CSV table of C-alpha atoms in Angstrom, one decimal:
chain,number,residue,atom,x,y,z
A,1,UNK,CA,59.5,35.0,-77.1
A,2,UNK,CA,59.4,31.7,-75.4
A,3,UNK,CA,56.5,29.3,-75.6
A,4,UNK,CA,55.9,27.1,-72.8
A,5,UNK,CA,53.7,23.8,-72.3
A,6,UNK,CA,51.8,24.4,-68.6
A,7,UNK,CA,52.0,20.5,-66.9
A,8,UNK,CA,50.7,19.7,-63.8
A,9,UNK,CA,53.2,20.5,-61.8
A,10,UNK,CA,54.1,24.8,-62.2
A,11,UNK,CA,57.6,23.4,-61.9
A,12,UNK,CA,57.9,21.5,-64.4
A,13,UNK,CA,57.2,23.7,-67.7
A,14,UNK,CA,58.2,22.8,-71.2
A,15,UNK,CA,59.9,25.2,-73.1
A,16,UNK,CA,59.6,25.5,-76.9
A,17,UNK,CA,62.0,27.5,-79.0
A,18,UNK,CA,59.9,29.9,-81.2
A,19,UNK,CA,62.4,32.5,-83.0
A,20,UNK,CA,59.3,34.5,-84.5
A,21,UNK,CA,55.8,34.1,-83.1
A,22,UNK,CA,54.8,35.2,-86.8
A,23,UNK,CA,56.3,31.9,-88.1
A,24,UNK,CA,53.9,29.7,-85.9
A,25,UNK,CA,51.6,28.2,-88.2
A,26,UNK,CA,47.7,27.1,-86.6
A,27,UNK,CA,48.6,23.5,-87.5
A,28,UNK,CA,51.6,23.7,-85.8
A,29,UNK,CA,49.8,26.0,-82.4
A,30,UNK,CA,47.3,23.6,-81.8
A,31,UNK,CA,49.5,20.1,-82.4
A,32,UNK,CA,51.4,21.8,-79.0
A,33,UNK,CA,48.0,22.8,-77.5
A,34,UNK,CA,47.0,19.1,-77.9
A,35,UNK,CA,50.0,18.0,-75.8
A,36,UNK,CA,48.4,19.5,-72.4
A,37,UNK,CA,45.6,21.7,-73.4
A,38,UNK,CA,47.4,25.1,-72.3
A,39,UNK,CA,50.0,27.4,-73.9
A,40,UNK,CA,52.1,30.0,-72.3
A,41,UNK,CA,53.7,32.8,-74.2
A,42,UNK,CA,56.3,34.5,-72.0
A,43,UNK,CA,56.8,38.1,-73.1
A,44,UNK,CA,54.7,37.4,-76.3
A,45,UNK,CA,52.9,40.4,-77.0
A,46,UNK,CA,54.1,43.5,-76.3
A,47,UNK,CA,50.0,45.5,-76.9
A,48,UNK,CA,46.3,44.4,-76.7
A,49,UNK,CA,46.3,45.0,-80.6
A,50,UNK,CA,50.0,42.7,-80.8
A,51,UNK,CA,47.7,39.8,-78.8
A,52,UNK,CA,44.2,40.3,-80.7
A,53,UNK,CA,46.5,40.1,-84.1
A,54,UNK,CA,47.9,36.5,-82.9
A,55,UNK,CA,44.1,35.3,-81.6
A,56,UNK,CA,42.7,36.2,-85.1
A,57,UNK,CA,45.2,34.7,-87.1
A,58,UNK,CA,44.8,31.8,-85.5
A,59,UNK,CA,40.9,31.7,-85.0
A,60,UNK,CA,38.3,31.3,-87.3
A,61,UNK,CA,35.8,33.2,-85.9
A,62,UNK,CA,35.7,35.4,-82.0
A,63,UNK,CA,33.3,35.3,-79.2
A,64,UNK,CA,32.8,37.8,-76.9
A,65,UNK,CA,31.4,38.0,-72.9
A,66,UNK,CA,28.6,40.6,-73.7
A,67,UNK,CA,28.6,42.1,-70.4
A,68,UNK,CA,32.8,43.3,-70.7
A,69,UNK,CA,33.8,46.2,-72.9
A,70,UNK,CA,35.9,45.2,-76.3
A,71,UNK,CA,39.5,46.2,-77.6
A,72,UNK,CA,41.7,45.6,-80.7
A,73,UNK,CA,38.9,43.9,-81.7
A,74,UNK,CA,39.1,40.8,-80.1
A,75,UNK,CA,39.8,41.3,-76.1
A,76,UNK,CA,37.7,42.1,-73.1
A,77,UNK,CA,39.5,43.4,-70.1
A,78,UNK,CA,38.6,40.7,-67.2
A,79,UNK,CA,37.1,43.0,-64.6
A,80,UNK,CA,35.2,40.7,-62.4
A,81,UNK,CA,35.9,41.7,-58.9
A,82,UNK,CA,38.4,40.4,-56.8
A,83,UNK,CA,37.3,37.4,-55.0
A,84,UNK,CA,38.4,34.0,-56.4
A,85,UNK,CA,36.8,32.1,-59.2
A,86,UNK,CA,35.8,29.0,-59.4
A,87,UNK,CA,37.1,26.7,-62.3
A,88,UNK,CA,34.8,26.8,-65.1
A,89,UNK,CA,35.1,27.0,-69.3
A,90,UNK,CA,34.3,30.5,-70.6
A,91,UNK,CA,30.8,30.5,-71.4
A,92,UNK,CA,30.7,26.8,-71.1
A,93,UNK,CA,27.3,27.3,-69.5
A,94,UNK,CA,25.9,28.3,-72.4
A,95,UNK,CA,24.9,27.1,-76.2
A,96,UNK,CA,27.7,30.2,-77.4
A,97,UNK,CA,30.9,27.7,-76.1
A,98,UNK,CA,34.1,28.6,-78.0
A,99,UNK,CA,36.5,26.1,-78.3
A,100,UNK,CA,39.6,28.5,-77.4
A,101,UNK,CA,40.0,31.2,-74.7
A,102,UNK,CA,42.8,33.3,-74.5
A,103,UNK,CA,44.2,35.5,-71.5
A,104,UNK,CA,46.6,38.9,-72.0
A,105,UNK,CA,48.3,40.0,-69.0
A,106,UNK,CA,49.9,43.7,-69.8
A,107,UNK,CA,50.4,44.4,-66.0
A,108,UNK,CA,51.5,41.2,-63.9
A,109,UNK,CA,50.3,41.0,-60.1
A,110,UNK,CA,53.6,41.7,-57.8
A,111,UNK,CA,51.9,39.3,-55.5
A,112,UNK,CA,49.5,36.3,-55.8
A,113,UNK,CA,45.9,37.0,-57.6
A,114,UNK,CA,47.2,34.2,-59.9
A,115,UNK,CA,44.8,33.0,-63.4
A,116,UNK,CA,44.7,28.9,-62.3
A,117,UNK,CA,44.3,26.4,-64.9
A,118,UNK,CA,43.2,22.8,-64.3
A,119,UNK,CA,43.4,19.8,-66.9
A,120,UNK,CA,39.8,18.4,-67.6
A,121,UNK,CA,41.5,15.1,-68.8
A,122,UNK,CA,43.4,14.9,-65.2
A,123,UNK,CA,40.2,15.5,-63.6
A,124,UNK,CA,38.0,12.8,-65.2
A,125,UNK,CA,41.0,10.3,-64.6
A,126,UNK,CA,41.0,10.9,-61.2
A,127,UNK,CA,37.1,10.9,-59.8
A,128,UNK,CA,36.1,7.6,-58.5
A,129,UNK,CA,34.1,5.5,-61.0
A,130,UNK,CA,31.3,5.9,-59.6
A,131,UNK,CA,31.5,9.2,-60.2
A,132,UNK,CA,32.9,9.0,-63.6
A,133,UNK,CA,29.9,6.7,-64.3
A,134,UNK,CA,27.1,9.1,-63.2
A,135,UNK,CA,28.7,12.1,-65.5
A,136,UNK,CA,29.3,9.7,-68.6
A,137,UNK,CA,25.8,8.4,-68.3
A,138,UNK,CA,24.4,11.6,-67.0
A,139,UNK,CA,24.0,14.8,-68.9
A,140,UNK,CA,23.5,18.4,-67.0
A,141,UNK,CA,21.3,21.4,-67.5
A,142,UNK,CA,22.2,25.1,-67.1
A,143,UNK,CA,18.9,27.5,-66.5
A,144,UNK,CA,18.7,30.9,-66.1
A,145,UNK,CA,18.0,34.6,-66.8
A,146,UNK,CA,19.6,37.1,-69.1
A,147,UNK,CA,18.7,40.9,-69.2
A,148,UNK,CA,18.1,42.4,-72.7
A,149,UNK,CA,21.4,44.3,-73.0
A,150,UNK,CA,23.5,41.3,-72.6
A,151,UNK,CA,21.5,39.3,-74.7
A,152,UNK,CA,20.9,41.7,-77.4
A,153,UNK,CA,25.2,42.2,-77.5
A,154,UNK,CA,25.4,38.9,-78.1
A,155,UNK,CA,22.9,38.3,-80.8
A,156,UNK,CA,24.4,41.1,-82.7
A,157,UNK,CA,27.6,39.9,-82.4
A,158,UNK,CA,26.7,36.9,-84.6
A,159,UNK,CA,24.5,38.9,-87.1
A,160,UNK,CA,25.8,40.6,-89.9
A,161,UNK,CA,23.9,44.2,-91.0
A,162,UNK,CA,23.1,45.2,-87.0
A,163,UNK,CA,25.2,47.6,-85.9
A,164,UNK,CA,23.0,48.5,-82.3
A,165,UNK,CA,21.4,46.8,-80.1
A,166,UNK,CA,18.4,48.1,-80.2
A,167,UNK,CA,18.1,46.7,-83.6
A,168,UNK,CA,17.9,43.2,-82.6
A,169,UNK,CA,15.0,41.2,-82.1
A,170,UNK,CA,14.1,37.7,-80.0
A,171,UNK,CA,13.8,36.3,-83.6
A,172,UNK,CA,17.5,36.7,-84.1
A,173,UNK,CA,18.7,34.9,-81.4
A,174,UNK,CA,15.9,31.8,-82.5
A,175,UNK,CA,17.7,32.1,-85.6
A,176,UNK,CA,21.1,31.9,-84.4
A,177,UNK,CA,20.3,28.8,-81.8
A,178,UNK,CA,18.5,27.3,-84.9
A,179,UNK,CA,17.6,23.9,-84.2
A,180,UNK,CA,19.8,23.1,-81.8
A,181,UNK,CA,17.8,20.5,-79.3
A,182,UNK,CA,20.1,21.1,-76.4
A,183,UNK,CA,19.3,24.3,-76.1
A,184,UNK,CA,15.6,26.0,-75.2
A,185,UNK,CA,14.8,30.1,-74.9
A,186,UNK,CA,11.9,31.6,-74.0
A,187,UNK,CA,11.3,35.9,-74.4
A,188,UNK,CA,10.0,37.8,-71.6
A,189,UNK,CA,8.2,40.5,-73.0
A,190,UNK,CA,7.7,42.9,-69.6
A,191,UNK,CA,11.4,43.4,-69.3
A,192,UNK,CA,12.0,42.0,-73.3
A,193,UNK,CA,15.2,39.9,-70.9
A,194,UNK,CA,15.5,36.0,-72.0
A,195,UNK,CA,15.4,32.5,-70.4
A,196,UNK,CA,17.7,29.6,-71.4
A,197,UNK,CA,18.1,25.7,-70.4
A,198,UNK,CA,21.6,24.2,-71.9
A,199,UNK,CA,21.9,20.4,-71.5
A,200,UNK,CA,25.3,19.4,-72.4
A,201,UNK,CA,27.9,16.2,-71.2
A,202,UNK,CA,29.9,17.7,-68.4
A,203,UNK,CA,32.3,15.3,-70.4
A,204,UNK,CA,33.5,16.3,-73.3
A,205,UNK,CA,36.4,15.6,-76.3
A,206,UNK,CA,37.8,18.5,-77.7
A,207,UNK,CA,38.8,18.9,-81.4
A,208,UNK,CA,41.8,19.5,-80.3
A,209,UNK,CA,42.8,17.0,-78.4
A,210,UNK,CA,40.8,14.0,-78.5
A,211,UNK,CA,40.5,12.8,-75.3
A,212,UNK,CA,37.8,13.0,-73.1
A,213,UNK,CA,37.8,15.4,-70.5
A,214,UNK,CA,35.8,16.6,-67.4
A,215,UNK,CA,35.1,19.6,-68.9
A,216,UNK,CA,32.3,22.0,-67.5
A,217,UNK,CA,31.0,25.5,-65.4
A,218,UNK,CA,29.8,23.5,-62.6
A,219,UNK,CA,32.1,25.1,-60.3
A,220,UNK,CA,32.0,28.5,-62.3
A,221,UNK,CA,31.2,32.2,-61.2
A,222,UNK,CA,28.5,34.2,-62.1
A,223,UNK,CA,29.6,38.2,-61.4
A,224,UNK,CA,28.0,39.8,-64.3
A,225,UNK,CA,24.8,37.6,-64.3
A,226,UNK,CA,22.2,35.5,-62.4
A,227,UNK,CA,23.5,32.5,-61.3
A,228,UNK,CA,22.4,29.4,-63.4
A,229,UNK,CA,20.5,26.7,-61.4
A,230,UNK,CA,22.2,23.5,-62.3
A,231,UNK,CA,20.8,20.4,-62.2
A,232,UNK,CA,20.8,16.7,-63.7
A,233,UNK,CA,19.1,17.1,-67.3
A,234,UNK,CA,17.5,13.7,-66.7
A,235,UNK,CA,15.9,14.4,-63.2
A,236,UNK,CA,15.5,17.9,-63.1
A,237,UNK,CA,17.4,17.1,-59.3
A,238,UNK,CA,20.6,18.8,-57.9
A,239,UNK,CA,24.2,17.1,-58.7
A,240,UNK,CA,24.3,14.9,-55.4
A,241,UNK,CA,26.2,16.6,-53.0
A,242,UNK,CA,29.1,13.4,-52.3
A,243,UNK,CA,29.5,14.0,-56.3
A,244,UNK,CA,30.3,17.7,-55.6
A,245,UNK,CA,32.6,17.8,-52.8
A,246,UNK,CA,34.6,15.1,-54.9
A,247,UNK,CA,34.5,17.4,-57.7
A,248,UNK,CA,36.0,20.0,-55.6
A,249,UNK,CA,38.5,18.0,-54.0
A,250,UNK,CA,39.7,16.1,-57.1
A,251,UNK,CA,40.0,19.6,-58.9
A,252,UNK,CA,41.8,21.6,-56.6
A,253,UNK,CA,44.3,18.5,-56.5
A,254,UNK,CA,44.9,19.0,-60.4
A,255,UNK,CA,44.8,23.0,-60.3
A,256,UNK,CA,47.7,25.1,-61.1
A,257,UNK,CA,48.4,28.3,-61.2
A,258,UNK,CA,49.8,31.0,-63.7
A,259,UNK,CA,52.1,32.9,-62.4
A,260,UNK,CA,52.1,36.1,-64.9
A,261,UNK,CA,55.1,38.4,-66.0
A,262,UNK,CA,54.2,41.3,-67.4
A,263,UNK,CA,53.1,41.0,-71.3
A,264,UNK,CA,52.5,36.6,-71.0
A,265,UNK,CA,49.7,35.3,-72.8
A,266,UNK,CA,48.0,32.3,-72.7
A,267,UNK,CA,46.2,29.6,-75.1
A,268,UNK,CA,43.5,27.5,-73.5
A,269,UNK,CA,41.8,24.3,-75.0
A,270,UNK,CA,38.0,25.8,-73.7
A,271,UNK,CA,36.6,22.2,-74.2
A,272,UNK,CA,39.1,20.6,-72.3
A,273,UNK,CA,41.3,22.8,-69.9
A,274,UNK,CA,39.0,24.8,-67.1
A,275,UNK,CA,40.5,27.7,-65.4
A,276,UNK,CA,39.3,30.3,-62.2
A,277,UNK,CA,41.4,33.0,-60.4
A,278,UNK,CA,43.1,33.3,-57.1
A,279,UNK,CA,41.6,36.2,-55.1
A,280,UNK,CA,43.1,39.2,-56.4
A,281,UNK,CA,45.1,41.4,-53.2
A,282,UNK,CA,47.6,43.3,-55.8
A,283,UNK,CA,44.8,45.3,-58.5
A,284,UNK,CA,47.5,46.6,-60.4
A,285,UNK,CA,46.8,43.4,-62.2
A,286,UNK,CA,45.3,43.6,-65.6
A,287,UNK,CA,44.4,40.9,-67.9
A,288,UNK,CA,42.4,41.0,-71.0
A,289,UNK,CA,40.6,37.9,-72.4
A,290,UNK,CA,39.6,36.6,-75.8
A,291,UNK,CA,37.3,34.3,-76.8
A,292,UNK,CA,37.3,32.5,-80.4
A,293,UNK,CA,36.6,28.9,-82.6
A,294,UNK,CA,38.7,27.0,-84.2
């Protein structure tokens, strides 16, 4: 198994010898994953079960996309279309943001359809101050809708004794937002379906590595749900649209892509590193995700 450091150029990919992938202790995983924010593991698991083993050992905890079907007990198979995705962190959008996210690939595209990864800290270094200024000194908000069955996954996810859906109430999702003041829900009873608003720093520094980082889903997809409306948590106003098309362009500059062999897995910082998807024209590509905490 070879373990590889992703830098910003695809070329240029540091290789670390790793006789056992066993022997890999978290201490040592994460010191590597501090280096750039993303790991590649060529050939490093040869099942879904092989890769879920290797994200709970290192993990204190999973997540999980309610809306995707799970496996081994710790992956989702990524099944959201085949157009591209914007850069984003999984769930990053929301008050449930793990701080890693995983990706399995047991059959590797032939051709294009590439997982992209982009370096938050690259990002942040590069916007124009201006720019820089108005996100440091600015937080955003994420609002939106969430049907029942999505939400009601998710709540019993992080609530032991439930073992159905239809056993959760509104009251245990208050209880597992708590008092969080970034985060406000309110419960539709016609359709029993939820509504959120997540203010967050689209600037953030990761446990992991400690530096800060233009880290967000304000470029990010929406395929299994309604798209958040996303605006500047002070003004209730739209990110100005000169910020945005820098965003893109700065972004794209710093994006990379994965290109997969069959059985690769990857380790990404989710509070640093964002990633998206290249539009997918060979479907015999299948990658499974994971989502966990430190």
């Amino acid at each position: 198994m070879n373990m590889a450091v992703l830098s910003q150029s695809e070329t240029t990919v540091k290789r670390l010898a790793a006789a056992d992938m066993r022997g890999l202790d978290t201490e040592e995983l994460l010191s590597e994953l501090a280096e750039t924010g993303v790991l590649l593991f060529r050939h490093g698991a040869e099942t879904v079960d092989e890769f879920c083993d290797f994200v709970k050992r290192h993990s204190s905890r999973l997540s999980l996309d309610p809306a995707r079907a799970m496996e081994g007990g710790a992956a989702q198979l990524v099944d959201a279309g085949t157009d591209a995705v914007g850069l984003h962190c999984e769930n990053g959008n929301s008050p449930f943001w793990p701080d890693l996210t995983w990706f399995y690939c047991k059959e590797a595209p032939r051709k294009g359809s590439q997982t992209t990864v982009c370096d938050g800290v690259v990002v942040l270094e590069q916007l124009s101050p201006r720019t820089r200024d108005f996100f440091l000194q600015n937080e955003i908000r994420y609002s939106r809708n969430v049907q029942a069955d999505k939400w009601k996954r998710l709540a019993m996810h992080y609530t032991s004794g439930i073992s159905h859906p239809d056993e959760v109430s509104f009251e245990h999702l208050q209880r597992i937002i708590g008092d969080d003041p970034n985060t406000q829900i309110t419960y539709n009873p016609a359709d029993e379906s939820i509504g959120y608003d997540f203010t967050v720093s689209a600037v953030l520094v990761s446990a992991i590595s400690r530096q800060p980082a233009f880290a967000n889903s304000i470029l990010g997809p929406s395929y299994n749900y309604e798209k958040p409306r996303i605006t500047v948590a002070a003004s209730g106003l739209p990110i100005p649209a000169s910020m945005m098309d820098e965003i893109i362009r700065v972004s794209d500059a710093a994006t990379i892509p994965v290109n997969w062999d069959d059985n690769d897995f990857v380790m990404i910082d989710n509070r640093r590193v964002m990633h998206g998807r290249r539009a997918i024209i060979d479907t015999r590509r299948k990658i499974f995700n994971a989502l966990s905490y430190l």
